[in-house]
């Protein structure tokens, strides 16, 4: 029967692929995945970010993670970097060009790259398919996100359905930070890896839109002014205040 139902593509249920940008959120997701799955790979996307500093931070976090968390070293598999220059071609935004960060009429900052996370999840699933990895982990968040519609829980759930139909596989998309604010994300990191993981994330991850690593604050490096720095700073002080109380 030529057009009959095909057997579903076989994926390894013990393996996870983390969308890993080198930022606080994806580093926390990496620790989350390493606590759960026996084999964890990472994928990053190079799309002509004007701050290649993020790509360097990815390597730093992986290297420091292997060095400081021996339990990670056995589980951490290859890191993949996919070139997605088409996004730079499509986007006229502050992340890919030297432009000021401003708010557009629709309330979205011009750091929004239309369709970016949809494309990333599609590429991650394609890579997961090649690598036979069932679990795909993304650090998207609906709680204090910048209003990006492709970070919404409904978008992710719809993507899981579309990818599973389109690839005839059974991927599971995980978003451990979806309902956490930034303070709770620091708290999750502490539960996963204690003070040592907090220090690693503070020192080696990068969130600043401007790509500034010349200024060190208690929450890490960054310009301190851009929306990403402000969010990270506010989250860290809320986390530090609650940690001091407990
Ligand atoms: Zn900044």
JSON list of N, CA and C in Angstrom, two decimals, residues 1-35:
[
{"chain": "A", "resi": 1, "resn": "UNK", "atom": "N", "xyz": [0.86, -1.20, 0.00]},
{"chain": "A", "resi": 1, "resn": "UNK", "atom": "CA", "xyz": [0.00, 0.00, 0.00]},
{"chain": "A", "resi": 1, "resn": "UNK", "atom": "C", "xyz": [0.90, 1.25, 0.00]},
{"chain": "A", "resi": 2, "resn": "UNK", "atom": "N", "xyz": [0.95, 1.88, -1.11]},
{"chain": "A", "resi": 2, "resn": "UNK", "atom": "CA", "xyz": [1.93, 2.95, -1.29]},
{"chain": "A", "resi": 2, "resn": "UNK", "atom": "C", "xyz": [1.64, 4.17, -0.41]},
{"chain": "A", "resi": 3, "resn": "UNK", "atom": "N", "xyz": [0.38, 4.54, -0.31]},
{"chain": "A", "resi": 3, "resn": "UNK", "atom": "CA", "xyz": [0.07, 5.78, 0.40]},
{"chain": "A", "resi": 3, "resn": "UNK", "atom": "C", "xyz": [-0.54, 5.54, 1.79]},
{"chain": "A", "resi": 4, "resn": "UNK", "atom": "N", "xyz": [-0.33, 4.36, 2.31]},
{"chain": "A", "resi": 4, "resn": "UNK", "atom": "CA", "xyz": [-0.88, 4.03, 3.63]},
{"chain": "A", "resi": 4, "resn": "UNK", "atom": "C", "xyz": [-0.12, 4.74, 4.73]},
{"chain": "A", "resi": 5, "resn": "UNK", "atom": "N", "xyz": [-0.58, 4.59, 5.96]},
{"chain": "A", "resi": 5, "resn": "UNK", "atom": "CA", "xyz": [0.11, 5.25, 7.08]},
{"chain": "A", "resi": 5, "resn": "UNK", "atom": "C", "xyz": [1.53, 4.71, 7.23]},
{"chain": "A", "resi": 6, "resn": "UNK", "atom": "N", "xyz": [2.43, 5.59, 7.50]},
{"chain": "A", "resi": 6, "resn": "UNK", "atom": "CA", "xyz": [3.82, 5.20, 7.69]},
{"chain": "A", "resi": 6, "resn": "UNK", "atom": "C", "xyz": [4.10, 5.11, 9.18]},
{"chain": "A", "resi": 7, "resn": "UNK", "atom": "N", "xyz": [5.06, 4.28, 9.52]},
{"chain": "A", "resi": 7, "resn": "UNK", "atom": "CA", "xyz": [5.46, 4.20, 10.92]},
{"chain": "A", "resi": 7, "resn": "UNK", "atom": "C", "xyz": [6.06, 5.53, 11.33]},
{"chain": "A", "resi": 8, "resn": "UNK", "atom": "N", "xyz": [5.80, 5.91, 12.56]},
{"chain": "A", "resi": 8, "resn": "UNK", "atom": "CA", "xyz": [6.32, 7.18, 13.06]},
{"chain": "A", "resi": 8, "resn": "UNK", "atom": "C", "xyz": [7.84, 7.10, 13.20]},
{"chain": "A", "resi": 9, "resn": "UNK", "atom": "N", "xyz": [8.51, 8.22, 12.91]},
{"chain": "A", "resi": 9, "resn": "UNK", "atom": "CA", "xyz": [9.97, 8.26, 12.99]},
{"chain": "A", "resi": 9, "resn": "UNK", "atom": "C", "xyz": [10.40, 8.04, 14.44]},
{"chain": "A", "resi": 10, "resn": "UNK", "atom": "N", "xyz": [11.40, 7.23, 14.62]},
{"chain": "A", "resi": 10, "resn": "UNK", "atom": "CA", "xyz": [11.83, 6.85, 15.96]},
{"chain": "A", "resi": 10, "resn": "UNK", "atom": "C", "xyz": [12.79, 7.88, 16.56]},
{"chain": "A", "resi": 11, "resn": "UNK", "atom": "N", "xyz": [12.43, 8.38, 17.74]},
{"chain": "A", "resi": 11, "resn": "UNK", "atom": "CA", "xyz": [13.27, 9.37, 18.41]},
{"chain": "A", "resi": 11, "resn": "UNK", "atom": "C", "xyz": [13.69, 8.83, 19.77]},
{"chain": "A", "resi": 12, "resn": "UNK", "atom": "N", "xyz": [14.86, 9.26, 20.22]},
{"chain": "A", "resi": 12, "resn": "UNK", "atom": "CA", "xyz": [15.38, 8.83, 21.51]},
{"chain": "A", "resi": 12, "resn": "UNK", "atom": "C", "xyz": [14.76, 9.66, 22.64]},
{"chain": "A", "resi": 13, "resn": "UNK", "atom": "N", "xyz": [14.00, 8.97, 23.50]},
{"chain": "A", "resi": 13, "resn": "UNK", "atom": "CA", "xyz": [13.29, 9.67, 24.58]},
{"chain": "A", "resi": 13, "resn": "UNK", "atom": "C", "xyz": [14.20, 10.13, 25.70]},
{"chain": "A", "resi": 14, "resn": "UNK", "atom": "N", "xyz": [15.44, 9.68, 25.69]},
{"chain": "A", "resi": 14, "resn": "UNK", "atom": "CA", "xyz": [16.40, 10.07, 26.73]},
{"chain": "A", "resi": 14, "resn": "UNK", "atom": "C", "xyz": [17.25, 11.26, 26.29]},
{"chain": "A", "resi": 15, "resn": "UNK", "atom": "N", "xyz": [16.98, 11.77, 25.10]},
{"chain": "A", "resi": 15, "resn": "UNK", "atom": "CA", "xyz": [17.85, 12.82, 24.56]},
{"chain": "A", "resi": 15, "resn": "UNK", "atom": "C", "xyz": [17.08, 14.14, 24.40]},
{"chain": "A", "resi": 16, "resn": "UNK", "atom": "N", "xyz": [17.80, 15.23, 24.66]},
{"chain": "A", "resi": 16, "resn": "UNK", "atom": "CA", "xyz": [17.21, 16.56, 24.53]},
{"chain": "A", "resi": 16, "resn": "UNK", "atom": "C", "xyz": [18.14, 17.47, 23.72]},
{"chain": "A", "resi": 17, "resn": "UNK", "atom": "N", "xyz": [17.51, 18.39, 23.00]},
{"chain": "A", "resi": 17, "resn": "UNK", "atom": "CA", "xyz": [18.24, 19.42, 22.25]},
{"chain": "A", "resi": 17, "resn": "UNK", "atom": "C", "xyz": [17.80, 20.77, 22.80]},
{"chain": "A", "resi": 18, "resn": "UNK", "atom": "N", "xyz": [18.77, 21.56, 23.28]},
{"chain": "A", "resi": 18, "resn": "UNK", "atom": "CA", "xyz": [18.45, 22.85, 23.89]},
{"chain": "A", "resi": 18, "resn": "UNK", "atom": "C", "xyz": [18.80, 23.97, 22.92]},
{"chain": "A", "resi": 19, "resn": "UNK", "atom": "N", "xyz": [17.84, 24.84, 22.66]},
{"chain": "A", "resi": 19, "resn": "UNK", "atom": "CA", "xyz": [18.11, 26.04, 21.88]},
{"chain": "A", "resi": 19, "resn": "UNK", "atom": "C", "xyz": [18.91, 26.96, 22.79]},
{"chain": "A", "resi": 20, "resn": "UNK", "atom": "N", "xyz": [20.18, 27.13, 22.46]},
{"chain": "A", "resi": 20, "resn": "UNK", "atom": "CA", "xyz": [21.13, 27.73, 23.40]},
{"chain": "A", "resi": 20, "resn": "UNK", "atom": "C", "xyz": [21.79, 28.95, 22.77]},
{"chain": "A", "resi": 21, "resn": "UNK", "atom": "N", "xyz": [21.41, 30.12, 23.27]},
{"chain": "A", "resi": 21, "resn": "UNK", "atom": "CA", "xyz": [21.90, 31.37, 22.69]},
{"chain": "A", "resi": 21, "resn": "UNK", "atom": "C", "xyz": [23.09, 31.93, 23.45]},
{"chain": "A", "resi": 22, "resn": "UNK", "atom": "N", "xyz": [23.33, 31.42, 24.66]},
{"chain": "A", "resi": 22, "resn": "UNK", "atom": "CA", "xyz": [24.38, 32.00, 25.50]},
{"chain": "A", "resi": 22, "resn": "UNK", "atom": "C", "xyz": [23.84, 33.02, 26.47]},
{"chain": "A", "resi": 23, "resn": "UNK", "atom": "N", "xyz": [22.52, 33.16, 26.53]},
{"chain": "A", "resi": 23, "resn": "UNK", "atom": "CA", "xyz": [21.89, 34.09, 27.48]},
{"chain": "A", "resi": 23, "resn": "UNK", "atom": "C", "xyz": [21.50, 33.39, 28.77]},
{"chain": "A", "resi": 24, "resn": "UNK", "atom": "N", "xyz": [21.01, 34.20, 29.70]},
{"chain": "A", "resi": 24, "resn": "UNK", "atom": "CA", "xyz": [20.61, 33.68, 31.01]},
{"chain": "A", "resi": 24, "resn": "UNK", "atom": "C", "xyz": [19.52, 32.60, 30.87]},
{"chain": "A", "resi": 25, "resn": "UNK", "atom": "N", "xyz": [18.52, 32.88, 30.06]},
{"chain": "A", "resi": 25, "resn": "UNK", "atom": "CA", "xyz": [17.38, 31.97, 29.97]},
{"chain": "A", "resi": 25, "resn": "UNK", "atom": "C", "xyz": [17.78, 30.62, 29.38]},
{"chain": "A", "resi": 26, "resn": "UNK", "atom": "N", "xyz": [18.52, 30.66, 28.28]},
{"chain": "A", "resi": 26, "resn": "UNK", "atom": "CA", "xyz": [18.84, 29.38, 27.65]},
{"chain": "A", "resi": 26, "resn": "UNK", "atom": "C", "xyz": [19.88, 28.61, 28.46]},
{"chain": "A", "resi": 27, "resn": "UNK", "atom": "N", "xyz": [20.73, 29.31, 29.22]},
{"chain": "A", "resi": 27, "resn": "UNK", "atom": "CA", "xyz": [21.68, 28.61, 30.10]},
{"chain": "A", "resi": 27, "resn": "UNK", "atom": "C", "xyz": [20.93, 27.90, 31.22]},
{"chain": "A", "resi": 28, "resn": "UNK", "atom": "N", "xyz": [19.89, 28.54, 31.74]},
{"chain": "A", "resi": 28, "resn": "UNK", "atom": "CA", "xyz": [19.06, 27.91, 32.77]},
{"chain": "A", "resi": 28, "resn": "UNK", "atom": "C", "xyz": [18.35, 26.69, 32.18]},
{"chain": "A", "resi": 29, "resn": "UNK", "atom": "N", "xyz": [17.87, 26.83, 30.95]},
{"chain": "A", "resi": 29, "resn": "UNK", "atom": "CA", "xyz": [17.22, 25.69, 30.28]},
{"chain": "A", "resi": 29, "resn": "UNK", "atom": "C", "xyz": [18.20, 24.54, 30.06]},
{"chain": "A", "resi": 30, "resn": "UNK", "atom": "N", "xyz": [19.44, 24.88, 29.78]},
{"chain": "A", "resi": 30, "resn": "UNK", "atom": "CA", "xyz": [20.45, 23.85, 29.59]},
{"chain": "A", "resi": 30, "resn": "UNK", "atom": "C", "xyz": [20.63, 23.05, 30.88]},
{"chain": "A", "resi": 31, "resn": "UNK", "atom": "N", "xyz": [20.73, 23.77, 32.01]},
{"chain": "A", "resi": 31, "resn": "UNK", "atom": "CA", "xyz": [20.87, 23.09, 33.30]},
{"chain": "A", "resi": 31, "resn": "UNK", "atom": "C", "xyz": [19.63, 22.24, 33.59]},
{"chain": "A", "resi": 32, "resn": "UNK", "atom": "N", "xyz": [18.48, 22.76, 33.24]},
{"chain": "A", "resi": 32, "resn": "UNK", "atom": "CA", "xyz": [17.21, 22.03, 33.44]},
{"chain": "A", "resi": 32, "resn": "UNK", "atom": "C", "xyz": [17.23, 20.72, 32.65]},
{"chain": "A", "resi": 33, "resn": "UNK", "atom": "N", "xyz": [17.66, 20.79, 31.40]},
{"chain": "A", "resi": 33, "resn": "UNK", "atom": "CA", "xyz": [17.70, 19.60, 30.55]},
{"chain": "A", "resi": 33, "resn": "UNK", "atom": "C", "xyz": [18.74, 18.59, 31.07]},
{"chain": "A", "resi": 34, "resn": "UNK", "atom": "N", "xyz": [19.88, 19.12, 31.52]},
{"chain": "A", "resi": 34, "resn": "UNK", "atom": "CA", "xyz": [20.95, 18.22, 32.01]},
{"chain": "A", "resi": 34, "resn": "UNK", "atom": "C", "xyz": [20.54, 17.51, 33.30]},
{"chain": "A", "resi": 35, "resn": "UNK", "atom": "N", "xyz": [19.61, 18.09, 34.03]},
{"chain": "A", "resi": 35, "resn": "UNK", "atom": "CA", "xyz": [19.12, 17.43, 35.25]},
{"chain": "A", "resi": 35, "resn": "UNK", "atom": "C", "xyz": [18.13, 16.31, 34.91]}
]
